[in-house]
């Protein structure tokens, strides 16, 4: 076994380098047309959203229907920074910090949901997250200084494929580390049986707090990437429909699975593009496919399964069901 | 001043009646299946469109149909077809998921809702439809208050439907079966209750009532669009939660409360755009401090 | 030397129904105390009160001199009281290994940043606990099930996983809730031996709820008998067995005390 390890290590680092290099070279050289690059960026942003939501909905087993609220906070926060605060000359270099700031702002609002989660769970917590989403949207609609319902614009187009790729890799790495640690096992214990988790010394409050903060952080980062790709955001982009999209990606790919999150985001994004010729009917076929998926595979494609690639060697505890 | 207040109370009762009718559907389904039927708002939307279709058809008959006849015809037609839709949705989309993880059913409901919205949109196009007036509009003046026949009709008909439903649930065998299932699903089949049929009927009744709400809403706010079910649905859903989700009388109470919130927000705050904010903040506070809603009972965890 | 556990005048109601009335118990280090009584006598409720599952409204509980009456469950467990459950509560979709490792949750010293960044300290500790978990699996004869999802395990093995999960938390007091339920004679004989070994090797104090009188007779130095929440007898098992109040409480039952 020990001999396998360095090999796998080289392979991992090799593929990371290759991915980053490709994400830079391919668009630069014009080998990929801008439309495809655009789609790939959406895939990446959706991957981050799905990984983040899966922490709460898949691993912890709570049901957040309001993650678009976190995304909105991240998007608006980072946009405010690049439009009003940071001089244009610096904005390219400040972009990672801007995204982190957006993520931190989202994480701070994550507390709004984390505290109620100590007392309520299940459907009631779902409703709390829903209310959170609606409140964020409503506040943004009433903040005239941020453009109100018309939205906020003027952001430079800072989001590029290499940035998106780097953030996807970072999110994936940190989520993996979290999931395969004591904290990750605590998350899953909450999903399986919260009372028993408490009785096996899991500090469920702390775990819930971490889960919501980390999940909200990455969702906020994705919001920042989204805002600086579109260069225009308005409150409607972060309605419950956006949250629903995220849910679909999580449950399509599979709950409690990193591989599933990546798959779910990819399939969902590409499928919507492929169905584009259908026009309005695209939005009819999509939900129909979702319902069929739920009926025939209620846990998603990779539900509770994981590709070996993502499981740290020493912490191996495979989860097959 | 008092007149403005009185007028607003009337408006709130009118709107609250519609919310209450829709909230009932959420509460009934939650009570019996502990499932949030997120598609219910869109069932209401379909109900409104079906009433519109029936009304337009009946008004277009070669002989001049009397308005009360058109109203009743549209009401019965849309209640019946919407009930059928509710039953079909349950049969095709929810029933296969009874044994599946509960979130799958919720996701499915979201999917069904999106499907209904977008299907309607794809079929009818995005332009809003106008609802013909069926009820005479000339207002009565009582103590300085303006009262339209429509307002009276909405408030009374909604109240009547709610009383009937309450009787159905408390006094009939079907109601007893519903309550039994919501109390303890595993043992009820052992007592000879046809669970599947009772659940179907629950969906039928809930959808029919939502259709009645759709017609009344169409008459009061006569512009229909395929996405109307989203906002109304969410508000009715909050109403159901505020009252104590799964509790029928709570849903009615919640409906009226939400009607008051919506009407009185612009009275007390600078703009009506704050109404979502107010409603959802209230909901959030309520859930934090009284998680089971106003009339709901707490659930116990057994060890 | 202070008592390991002392429960003072504990009373608990459910919806006005008295589940536990004026219950007191002092357990010295190294003891093995039995808690018996007909179904619904309030035995499991007492475990739930000790471990903080239910909020205590009347009475106090001290563990090793500390007042733990108002502590949340996870803190009580971390302080050294572990338990098993009457109707097995494993994390059903997690592997046996993860179930056991979860028992040691509070003993993991690394913080969230170390975990996120895979620090050296994190890796060292994770490895150490992995080894510890495997040692316990070995002891309970579960090694080959390490990667099996808990729900697929046979019943008896599930009970052993629960014990391993309880032991890895490093308890000084162990609460066993009907460990012999559903076991035949040979199995409960093996269980008696297992409990003895555990108590010796881990230096445990044990409170045992059990219906199988043979297990109680063999293991416990003294027992408390409950009926409708009230303590109706206490003392060495042989004496309690012939107590008229106890016989009456069990009358009409399956003659459990008659052996």
PDB file of N, CA, C and O in Angstrom, chain A residues 63 65 112 116 119-121 123-124 127-128 130-131 134-135 138-139 142 195 240-241 244 247 251 280-281 283-284 287-288 290-291 294-295 298-299, chain B residues 30 92 96-97 102-104 106-108 110-111 114-115 118-119 121-123 234 237 241 245 273-274 276-277 280-281 283-284 287-288 291 301:
ATOM      1  N   UNK A  63     -31.882  20.507   5.450  1.00  0.00           N
ATOM      2  CA  UNK A  63     -32.426  20.809   4.136  1.00  0.00           C
ATOM      3  C   UNK A  63     -32.471  22.321   3.967  1.00  0.00           C
ATOM      4  O   UNK A  63     -33.425  22.968   4.354  1.00  0.00           O
ATOM      5  N   UNK A  65     -33.006  25.440   1.720  1.00  0.00           N
ATOM      6  CA  UNK A  65     -33.579  25.860   0.455  1.00  0.00           C
ATOM      7  C   UNK A  65     -33.281  27.324   0.217  1.00  0.00           C
ATOM      8  O   UNK A  65     -33.934  27.957  -0.591  1.00  0.00           O
ATOM      9  N   UNK A 112     -27.170  33.694  10.742  1.00  0.00           N
ATOM     10  CA  UNK A 112     -28.626  33.860  10.844  1.00  0.00           C
ATOM     11  C   UNK A 112     -29.315  32.508  10.757  1.00  0.00           C
ATOM     12  O   UNK A 112     -30.339  32.268  11.386  1.00  0.00           O
ATOM     13  N   UNK A 116     -30.655  29.415  14.512  1.00  0.00           N
ATOM     14  CA  UNK A 116     -31.911  28.675  14.606  1.00  0.00           C
ATOM     15  C   UNK A 116     -31.710  27.158  14.467  1.00  0.00           C
ATOM     16  O   UNK A 116     -32.475  26.381  15.016  1.00  0.00           O
ATOM     17  N   UNK A 119     -31.865  24.875  17.475  1.00  0.00           N
ATOM     18  CA  UNK A 119     -33.126  24.523  18.130  1.00  0.00           C
ATOM     19  C   UNK A 119     -34.086  23.798  17.219  1.00  0.00           C
ATOM     20  O   UNK A 119     -34.876  22.985  17.676  1.00  0.00           O
ATOM     21  N   UNK A 120     -34.071  24.159  15.949  1.00  0.00           N
ATOM     22  CA  UNK A 120     -35.036  23.541  15.055  1.00  0.00           C
ATOM     23  C   UNK A 120     -34.308  22.753  13.991  1.00  0.00           C
ATOM     24  O   UNK A 120     -33.155  23.008  13.695  1.00  0.00           O
ATOM     25  N   UNK A 121     -34.991  21.803  13.415  1.00  0.00           N
ATOM     26  CA  UNK A 121     -34.374  21.038  12.348  1.00  0.00           C
ATOM     27  C   UNK A 121     -35.447  20.572  11.382  1.00  0.00           C
ATOM     28  O   UNK A 121     -36.607  20.925  11.517  1.00  0.00           O
ATOM     29  N   UNK A 123     -37.998  20.100   8.604  1.00  0.00           N
ATOM     30  CA  UNK A 123     -38.828  21.008   7.818  1.00  0.00           C
ATOM     31  C   UNK A 123     -38.753  22.433   8.345  1.00  0.00           C
ATOM     32  O   UNK A 123     -38.745  23.383   7.582  1.00  0.00           O
ATOM     33  N   UNK A 124     -38.724  22.573   9.659  1.00  0.00           N
ATOM     34  CA  UNK A 124     -38.732  23.918  10.202  1.00  0.00           C
ATOM     35  C   UNK A 124     -37.450  24.660   9.857  1.00  0.00           C
ATOM     36  O   UNK A 124     -37.479  25.837   9.536  1.00  0.00           O
ATOM     37  N   UNK A 127     -37.633  25.841   6.396  1.00  0.00           N
ATOM     38  CA  UNK A 127     -38.425  27.064   6.262  1.00  0.00           C
ATOM     39  C   UNK A 127     -37.624  28.281   6.725  1.00  0.00           C
ATOM     40  O   UNK A 127     -37.728  29.360   6.138  1.00  0.00           O
ATOM     41  N   UNK A 128     -36.800  28.091   7.745  1.00  0.00           N
ATOM     42  CA  UNK A 128     -35.941  29.190   8.193  1.00  0.00           C
ATOM     43  C   UNK A 128     -35.020  29.626   7.046  1.00  0.00           C
ATOM     44  O   UNK A 128     -34.867  30.818   6.764  1.00  0.00           O
ATOM     45  N   UNK A 130     -35.459  29.189   3.900  1.00  0.00           N
ATOM     46  CA  UNK A 130     -36.308  29.804   2.879  1.00  0.00           C
ATOM     47  C   UNK A 130     -36.593  31.258   3.215  1.00  0.00           C
ATOM     48  O   UNK A 130     -36.440  32.158   2.374  1.00  0.00           O
ATOM     49  N   UNK A 131     -36.978  31.483   4.465  1.00  0.00           N
ATOM     50  CA  UNK A 131     -37.267  32.851   4.901  1.00  0.00           C
ATOM     51  C   UNK A 131     -36.020  33.708   4.760  1.00  0.00           C
ATOM     52  O   UNK A 131     -36.089  34.858   4.309  1.00  0.00           O
ATOM     53  N   UNK A 134     -35.615  34.740   1.161  1.00  0.00           N
ATOM     54  CA  UNK A 134     -36.598  35.760   0.796  1.00  0.00           C
ATOM     55  C   UNK A 134     -36.238  37.116   1.409  1.00  0.00           C
ATOM     56  O   UNK A 134     -36.411  38.166   0.778  1.00  0.00           O
ATOM     57  N   UNK A 135     -35.742  37.082   2.641  1.00  0.00           N
ATOM     58  CA  UNK A 135     -35.417  38.335   3.322  1.00  0.00           C
ATOM     59  C   UNK A 135     -34.241  39.021   2.626  1.00  0.00           C
ATOM     60  O   UNK A 135     -34.272  40.220   2.358  1.00  0.00           O
ATOM     61  N   UNK A 138     -35.463  40.516  -0.526  1.00  0.00           N
ATOM     62  CA  UNK A 138     -36.315  41.667  -0.269  1.00  0.00           C
ATOM     63  C   UNK A 138     -35.506  42.879   0.196  1.00  0.00           C
ATOM     64  O   UNK A 138     -35.766  44.013  -0.215  1.00  0.00           O
ATOM     65  N   UNK A 139     -34.512  42.636   1.022  1.00  0.00           N
ATOM     66  CA  UNK A 139     -33.651  43.735   1.477  1.00  0.00           C
ATOM     67  C   UNK A 139     -32.933  44.358   0.283  1.00  0.00           C
ATOM     68  O   UNK A 139     -32.892  45.584   0.127  1.00  0.00           O
ATOM     69  N   UNK A 142     -34.987  46.575  -1.737  1.00  0.00           N
ATOM     70  CA  UNK A 142     -35.336  47.848  -1.102  1.00  0.00           C
ATOM     71  C   UNK A 142     -34.144  48.763  -0.860  1.00  0.00           C
ATOM     72  O   UNK A 142     -34.297  49.868  -0.381  1.00  0.00           O
ATOM     73  N   UNK A 195     -29.532  12.771  18.135  1.00  0.00           N
ATOM     74  CA  UNK A 195     -29.489  12.487  19.571  1.00  0.00           C
ATOM     75  C   UNK A 195     -28.317  11.560  19.881  1.00  0.00           C
ATOM     76  O   UNK A 195     -27.533  11.795  20.809  1.00  0.00           O
ATOM     77  N   UNK A 240     -35.547  32.104  -4.955  1.00  0.00           N
ATOM     78  CA  UNK A 240     -35.671  30.696  -4.609  1.00  0.00           C
ATOM     79  C   UNK A 240     -35.390  29.801  -5.814  1.00  0.00           C
ATOM     80  O   UNK A 240     -34.929  28.678  -5.662  1.00  0.00           O
ATOM     81  N   UNK A 241     -35.649  30.326  -7.011  1.00  0.00           N
ATOM     82  CA  UNK A 241     -35.391  29.502  -8.192  1.00  0.00           C
ATOM     83  C   UNK A 241     -33.917  29.134  -8.284  1.00  0.00           C
ATOM     84  O   UNK A 241     -33.553  28.023  -8.660  1.00  0.00           O
ATOM     85  N   UNK A 244     -33.296  26.523  -5.904  1.00  0.00           N
ATOM     86  CA  UNK A 244     -33.811  25.261  -6.424  1.00  0.00           C
ATOM     87  C   UNK A 244     -32.812  24.637  -7.395  1.00  0.00           C
ATOM     88  O   UNK A 244     -32.564  23.427  -7.348  1.00  0.00           O
ATOM     89  N   UNK A 247     -30.247  22.920  -5.421  1.00  0.00           N
ATOM     90  CA  UNK A 247     -30.761  21.673  -4.854  1.00  0.00           C
ATOM     91  C   UNK A 247     -30.768  20.579  -5.899  1.00  0.00           C
ATOM     92  O   UNK A 247     -30.347  19.452  -5.654  1.00  0.00           O
ATOM     93  N   UNK A 251     -28.941  16.957  -5.569  1.00  0.00           N
ATOM     94  CA  UNK A 251     -29.661  15.687  -5.508  1.00  0.00           C
ATOM     95  C   UNK A 251     -29.543  14.907  -6.808  1.00  0.00           C
ATOM     96  O   UNK A 251     -29.729  13.693  -6.818  1.00  0.00           O
ATOM     97  N   UNK A 280     -38.770  27.636 -24.857  1.00  0.00           N
ATOM     98  CA  UNK A 280     -39.517  27.627 -23.606  1.00  0.00           C
ATOM     99  C   UNK A 280     -39.684  26.219 -23.047  1.00  0.00           C
ATOM    100  O   UNK A 280     -39.744  26.015 -21.848  1.00  0.00           O
ATOM    101  N   UNK A 281     -39.767  25.254 -23.950  1.00  0.00           N
ATOM    102  CA  UNK A 281     -40.014  23.883 -23.507  1.00  0.00           C
ATOM    103  C   UNK A 281     -38.842  23.304 -22.722  1.00  0.00           C
ATOM    104  O   UNK A 281     -38.980  22.315 -22.025  1.00  0.00           O
ATOM    105  N   UNK A 283     -37.629  24.510 -20.143  1.00  0.00           N
ATOM    106  CA  UNK A 283     -37.964  24.607 -18.722  1.00  0.00           C
ATOM    107  C   UNK A 283     -39.082  23.661 -18.329  1.00  0.00           C
ATOM    108  O   UNK A 283     -39.426  23.554 -17.163  1.00  0.00           O
ATOM    109  N   UNK A 284     -39.666  23.021 -19.325  1.00  0.00           N
ATOM    110  CA  UNK A 284     -40.654  21.993 -19.024  1.00  0.00           C
ATOM    111  C   UNK A 284     -39.955  20.645 -18.904  1.00  0.00           C
ATOM    112  O   UNK A 284     -40.225  19.853 -17.997  1.00  0.00           O
ATOM    113  N   UNK A 287     -37.576  20.139 -15.357  1.00  0.00           N
ATOM    114  CA  UNK A 287     -38.252  19.652 -14.152  1.00  0.00           C
ATOM    115  C   UNK A 287     -38.782  18.229 -14.299  1.00  0.00           C
ATOM    116  O   UNK A 287     -38.748  17.444 -13.340  1.00  0.00           O
ATOM    117  N   UNK A 288     -39.229  17.893 -15.510  1.00  0.00           N
ATOM    118  CA  UNK A 288     -39.746  16.552 -15.733  1.00  0.00           C
ATOM    119  C   UNK A 288     -38.646  15.521 -15.511  1.00  0.00           C
ATOM    120  O   UNK A 288     -38.844  14.495 -14.845  1.00  0.00           O
ATOM    121  N   UNK A 290     -36.101  15.903 -13.659  1.00  0.00           N
ATOM    122  CA  UNK A 290     -35.808  15.895 -12.224  1.00  0.00           C
ATOM    123  C   UNK A 290     -36.765  14.959 -11.485  1.00  0.00           C
ATOM    124  O   UNK A 290     -36.351  14.126 -10.669  1.00  0.00           O
ATOM    125  N   UNK A 291     -38.050  15.079 -11.801  1.00  0.00           N
ATOM    126  CA  UNK A 291     -39.036  14.238 -11.131  1.00  0.00           C
ATOM    127  C   UNK A 291     -38.754  12.769 -11.426  1.00  0.00           C
ATOM    128  O   UNK A 291     -38.761  11.914 -10.527  1.00  0.00           O
ATOM    129  N   UNK A 294     -35.830  11.561  -9.404  1.00  0.00           N
ATOM    130  CA  UNK A 294     -36.156  11.336  -8.002  1.00  0.00           C
ATOM    131  C   UNK A 294     -36.911  10.029  -7.815  1.00  0.00           C
ATOM    132  O   UNK A 294     -36.736   9.325  -6.834  1.00  0.00           O
ATOM    133  N   UNK A 295     -37.774   9.716  -8.780  1.00  0.00           N
ATOM    134  CA  UNK A 295     -38.569   8.503  -8.647  1.00  0.00           C
ATOM    135  C   UNK A 295     -37.681   7.267  -8.826  1.00  0.00           C
ATOM    136  O   UNK A 295     -37.781   6.300  -8.084  1.00  0.00           O
ATOM    137  N   UNK A 298     -33.692   8.025  -6.052  1.00  0.00           N
ATOM    138  CA  UNK A 298     -33.957   9.105  -5.102  1.00  0.00           C
ATOM    139  C   UNK A 298     -32.712   9.645  -4.401  1.00  0.00           C
ATOM    140  O   UNK A 298     -32.762  10.716  -3.819  1.00  0.00           O
ATOM    141  N   UNK A 299     -31.609   8.912  -4.422  1.00  0.00           N
ATOM    142  CA  UNK A 299     -30.427   9.451  -3.748  1.00  0.00           C
ATOM    143  C   UNK A 299     -29.444  10.074  -4.725  1.00  0.00           C
ATOM    144  O   UNK A 299     -28.332  10.426  -4.358  1.00  0.00           O
TER     145      UNK A 299
ATOM    146  N   UNK B  30     -49.446  18.262   4.494  1.00  0.00           N
ATOM    147  CA  UNK B  30     -48.404  18.089   5.507  1.00  0.00           C
ATOM    148  C   UNK B  30     -48.920  17.226   6.640  1.00  0.00           C
ATOM    149  O   UNK B  30     -48.226  16.339   7.140  1.00  0.00           O
ATOM    150  N   UNK B  92     -48.759  10.063  -9.710  1.00  0.00           N
ATOM    151  CA  UNK B  92     -47.614   9.848 -10.593  1.00  0.00           C
ATOM    152  C   UNK B  92     -46.292  10.249  -9.951  1.00  0.00           C
ATOM    153  O   UNK B  92     -45.279   9.588 -10.155  1.00  0.00           O
ATOM    154  N   UNK B  96     -44.876   7.142  -5.773  1.00  0.00           N
ATOM    155  CA  UNK B  96     -43.704   6.259  -5.899  1.00  0.00           C
ATOM    156  C   UNK B  96     -42.615   6.574  -4.873  1.00  0.00           C
ATOM    157  O   UNK B  96     -41.725   5.762  -4.666  1.00  0.00           O
ATOM    158  N   UNK B  97     -42.701   7.735  -4.253  1.00  0.00           N
ATOM    159  CA  UNK B  97     -41.626   8.154  -3.348  1.00  0.00           C
ATOM    160  C   UNK B  97     -41.985   8.004  -1.875  1.00  0.00           C
ATOM    161  O   UNK B  97     -41.273   8.485  -1.008  1.00  0.00           O
ATOM    162  N   UNK B 102     -37.209  11.510   2.691  1.00  0.00           N
ATOM    163  CA  UNK B 102     -38.239  12.548   2.608  1.00  0.00           C
ATOM    164  C   UNK B 102     -37.863  13.708   1.714  1.00  0.00           C
ATOM    165  O   UNK B 102     -38.715  14.291   1.066  1.00  0.00           O
ATOM    166  N   UNK B 103     -36.559  14.031   1.663  1.00  0.00           N
ATOM    167  CA  UNK B 103     -36.174  15.157   0.814  1.00  0.00           C
ATOM    168  C   UNK B 103     -36.479  14.882  -0.646  1.00  0.00           C
ATOM    169  O   UNK B 103     -36.803  15.799  -1.392  1.00  0.00           O
ATOM    170  N   UNK B 104     -36.387  13.619  -1.066  1.00  0.00           N
ATOM    171  CA  UNK B 104     -36.670  13.322  -2.471  1.00  0.00           C
ATOM    172  C   UNK B 104     -38.071  13.789  -2.831  1.00  0.00           C
ATOM    173  O   UNK B 104     -38.304  14.320  -3.910  1.00  0.00           O
ATOM    174  N   UNK B 106     -39.721  16.184  -1.429  1.00  0.00           N
ATOM    175  CA  UNK B 106     -39.767  17.649  -1.460  1.00  0.00           C
ATOM    176  C   UNK B 106     -39.190  18.169  -2.780  1.00  0.00           C
ATOM    177  O   UNK B 106     -39.753  19.048  -3.424  1.00  0.00           O
ATOM    178  N   UNK B 107     -38.061  17.599  -3.178  1.00  0.00           N
ATOM    179  CA  UNK B 107     -37.444  17.991  -4.445  1.00  0.00           C
ATOM    180  C   UNK B 107     -38.415  17.720  -5.593  1.00  0.00           C
ATOM    181  O   UNK B 107     -38.575  18.532  -6.507  1.00  0.00           O
ATOM    182  N   UNK B 108     -39.062  16.560  -5.525  1.00  0.00           N
ATOM    183  CA  UNK B 108     -40.027  16.227  -6.565  1.00  0.00           C
ATOM    184  C   UNK B 108     -41.124  17.278  -6.624  1.00  0.00           C
ATOM    185  O   UNK B 108     -41.534  17.701  -7.712  1.00  0.00           O
ATOM    186  N   UNK B 110     -40.926  20.380  -5.761  1.00  0.00           N
ATOM    187  CA  UNK B 110     -40.376  21.576  -6.408  1.00  0.00           C
ATOM    188  C   UNK B 110     -40.368  21.383  -7.922  1.00  0.00           C
ATOM    189  O   UNK B 110     -40.710  22.280  -8.688  1.00  0.00           O
ATOM    190  N   UNK B 111     -39.962  20.182  -8.351  1.00  0.00           N
ATOM    191  CA  UNK B 111     -39.926  19.878  -9.784  1.00  0.00           C
ATOM    192  C   UNK B 111     -41.304  19.955 -10.408  1.00  0.00           C
ATOM    193  O   UNK B 111     -41.482  20.531 -11.487  1.00  0.00           O
ATOM    194  N   UNK B 114     -42.304  23.592 -10.824  1.00  0.00           N
ATOM    195  CA  UNK B 114     -41.646  24.206 -11.981  1.00  0.00           C
ATOM    196  C   UNK B 114     -42.274  23.712 -13.274  1.00  0.00           C
ATOM    197  O   UNK B 114     -42.486  24.468 -14.221  1.00  0.00           O
ATOM    198  N   UNK B 115     -42.560  22.428 -13.298  1.00  0.00           N
ATOM    199  CA  UNK B 115     -43.160  21.850 -14.494  1.00  0.00           C
ATOM    200  C   UNK B 115     -44.491  22.523 -14.804  1.00  0.00           C
ATOM    201  O   UNK B 115     -44.732  22.941 -15.945  1.00  0.00           O
ATOM    202  N   UNK B 118     -43.955  26.173 -16.034  1.00  0.00           N
ATOM    203  CA  UNK B 118     -43.347  26.322 -17.345  1.00  0.00           C
ATOM    204  C   UNK B 118     -44.184  25.694 -18.444  1.00  0.00           C
ATOM    205  O   UNK B 118     -44.171  26.137 -19.585  1.00  0.00           O
ATOM    206  N   UNK B 119     -44.927  24.652 -18.076  1.00  0.00           N
ATOM    207  CA  UNK B 119     -45.831  24.056 -19.048  1.00  0.00           C
ATOM    208  C   UNK B 119     -46.918  25.071 -19.421  1.00  0.00           C
ATOM    209  O   UNK B 119     -47.212  25.284 -20.602  1.00  0.00           O
ATOM    210  N   UNK B 121     -46.696  28.233 -19.170  1.00  0.00           N
ATOM    211  CA  UNK B 121     -46.043  29.308 -19.913  1.00  0.00           C
ATOM    212  C   UNK B 121     -45.833  28.908 -21.371  1.00  0.00           C
ATOM    213  O   UNK B 121     -46.137  29.666 -22.300  1.00  0.00           O
ATOM    214  N   UNK B 122     -45.336  27.693 -21.576  1.00  0.00           N
ATOM    215  CA  UNK B 122     -45.047  27.241 -22.931  1.00  0.00           C
ATOM    216  C   UNK B 122     -46.328  27.105 -23.742  1.00  0.00           C
ATOM    217  O   UNK B 122     -46.351  27.364 -24.947  1.00  0.00           O
ATOM    218  N   UNK B 123     -47.411  26.702 -23.088  1.00  0.00           N
ATOM    219  CA  UNK B 123     -48.675  26.517 -23.799  1.00  0.00           C
ATOM    220  C   UNK B 123     -49.332  27.862 -24.132  1.00  0.00           C
ATOM    221  O   UNK B 123     -49.854  28.049 -25.217  1.00  0.00           O
ATOM    222  N   UNK B 234     -46.082  30.953  -1.967  1.00  0.00           N
ATOM    223  CA  UNK B 234     -45.169  31.140  -0.831  1.00  0.00           C
ATOM    224  C   UNK B 234     -45.890  31.788   0.333  1.00  0.00           C
ATOM    225  O   UNK B 234     -45.708  31.409   1.493  1.00  0.00           O
ATOM    226  N   UNK B 237     -48.049  29.432   1.964  1.00  0.00           N
ATOM    227  CA  UNK B 237     -47.221  28.482   2.691  1.00  0.00           C
ATOM    228  C   UNK B 237     -46.777  29.062   4.043  1.00  0.00           C
ATOM    229  O   UNK B 237     -46.850  28.396   5.072  1.00  0.00           O
ATOM    230  N   UNK B 241     -47.452  27.716   7.887  1.00  0.00           N
ATOM    231  CA  UNK B 241     -46.420  27.506   8.905  1.00  0.00           C
ATOM    232  C   UNK B 241     -46.693  28.360  10.133  1.00  0.00           C
ATOM    233  O   UNK B 241     -46.537  27.906  11.269  1.00  0.00           O
ATOM    234  N   UNK B 245     -47.774  24.158  11.053  1.00  0.00           N
ATOM    235  CA  UNK B 245     -47.924  23.381   9.825  1.00  0.00           C
ATOM    236  C   UNK B 245     -48.566  22.029  10.116  1.00  0.00           C
ATOM    237  O   UNK B 245     -48.232  21.362  11.082  1.00  0.00           O
ATOM    238  N   UNK B 273     -43.119  47.395  -1.178  1.00  0.00           N
ATOM    239  CA  UNK B 273     -42.051  46.447  -1.492  1.00  0.00           C
ATOM    240  C   UNK B 273     -41.455  45.823  -0.241  1.00  0.00           C
ATOM    241  O   UNK B 273     -40.691  44.884  -0.326  1.00  0.00           O
ATOM    242  N   UNK B 274     -41.827  46.364   0.924  1.00  0.00           N
ATOM    243  CA  UNK B 274     -41.307  45.782   2.156  1.00  0.00           C
ATOM    244  C   UNK B 274     -42.124  44.577   2.626  1.00  0.00           C
ATOM    245  O   UNK B 274     -41.783  43.959   3.611  1.00  0.00           O
ATOM    246  N   UNK B 276     -42.662  41.508   1.569  1.00  0.00           N
ATOM    247  CA  UNK B 276     -41.970  40.223   1.685  1.00  0.00           C
ATOM    248  C   UNK B 276     -41.056  40.219   2.888  1.00  0.00           C
ATOM    249  O   UNK B 276     -40.978  39.255   3.639  1.00  0.00           O
ATOM    250  N   UNK B 277     -40.355  41.335   3.041  1.00  0.00           N
ATOM    251  CA  UNK B 277     -39.423  41.447   4.146  1.00  0.00           C
ATOM    252  C   UNK B 277     -40.141  41.277   5.483  1.00  0.00           C
ATOM    253  O   UNK B 277     -39.719  40.504   6.335  1.00  0.00           O
ATOM    254  N   UNK B 280     -41.593  37.574   5.889  1.00  0.00           N
ATOM    255  CA  UNK B 280     -40.613  36.531   6.148  1.00  0.00           C
ATOM    256  C   UNK B 280     -39.842  36.769   7.443  1.00  0.00           C
ATOM    257  O   UNK B 280     -39.403  35.826   8.091  1.00  0.00           O
ATOM    258  N   UNK B 281     -39.683  38.041   7.819  1.00  0.00           N
ATOM    259  CA  UNK B 281     -39.037  38.297   9.107  1.00  0.00           C
ATOM    260  C   UNK B 281     -39.925  37.806  10.247  1.00  0.00           C
ATOM    261  O   UNK B 281     -39.444  37.194  11.202  1.00  0.00           O
ATOM    262  N   UNK B 283     -42.032  35.419  10.053  1.00  0.00           N
ATOM    263  CA  UNK B 283     -41.941  33.967  10.011  1.00  0.00           C
ATOM    264  C   UNK B 283     -40.678  33.489  10.719  1.00  0.00           C
ATOM    265  O   UNK B 283     -40.701  32.571  11.542  1.00  0.00           O
ATOM    266  N   UNK B 284     -39.565  34.155  10.404  1.00  0.00           N
ATOM    267  CA  UNK B 284     -38.281  33.758  10.985  1.00  0.00           C
ATOM    268  C   UNK B 284     -38.320  33.886  12.503  1.00  0.00           C
ATOM    269  O   UNK B 284     -37.927  32.976  13.232  1.00  0.00           O
ATOM    270  N   UNK B 287     -40.483  31.253  14.052  1.00  0.00           N
ATOM    271  CA  UNK B 287     -39.890  29.915  14.055  1.00  0.00           C
ATOM    272  C   UNK B 287     -38.783  29.799  15.088  1.00  0.00           C
ATOM    273  O   UNK B 287     -38.552  28.734  15.639  1.00  0.00           O
ATOM    274  N   UNK B 288     -38.099  30.915  15.334  1.00  0.00           N
ATOM    275  CA  UNK B 288     -37.023  30.841  16.319  1.00  0.00           C
ATOM    276  C   UNK B 288     -37.611  30.737  17.727  1.00  0.00           C
ATOM    277  O   UNK B 288     -37.124  29.993  18.567  1.00  0.00           O
ATOM    278  N   UNK B 291     -41.228  27.388  17.465  1.00  0.00           N
ATOM    279  CA  UNK B 291     -40.979  26.655  16.229  1.00  0.00           C
ATOM    280  C   UNK B 291     -42.191  25.883  15.706  1.00  0.00           C
ATOM    281  O   UNK B 291     -42.223  25.503  14.547  1.00  0.00           O
ATOM    282  N   UNK B 301     -39.124  13.554  20.551  1.00  0.00           N
ATOM    283  CA  UNK B 301     -38.105  12.645  20.057  1.00  0.00           C
ATOM    284  C   UNK B 301     -37.984  11.519  21.071  1.00  0.00           C
ATOM    285  O   UNK B 301     -37.775  11.761  22.249  1.00  0.00           O
TER     286      UNK B 301
END
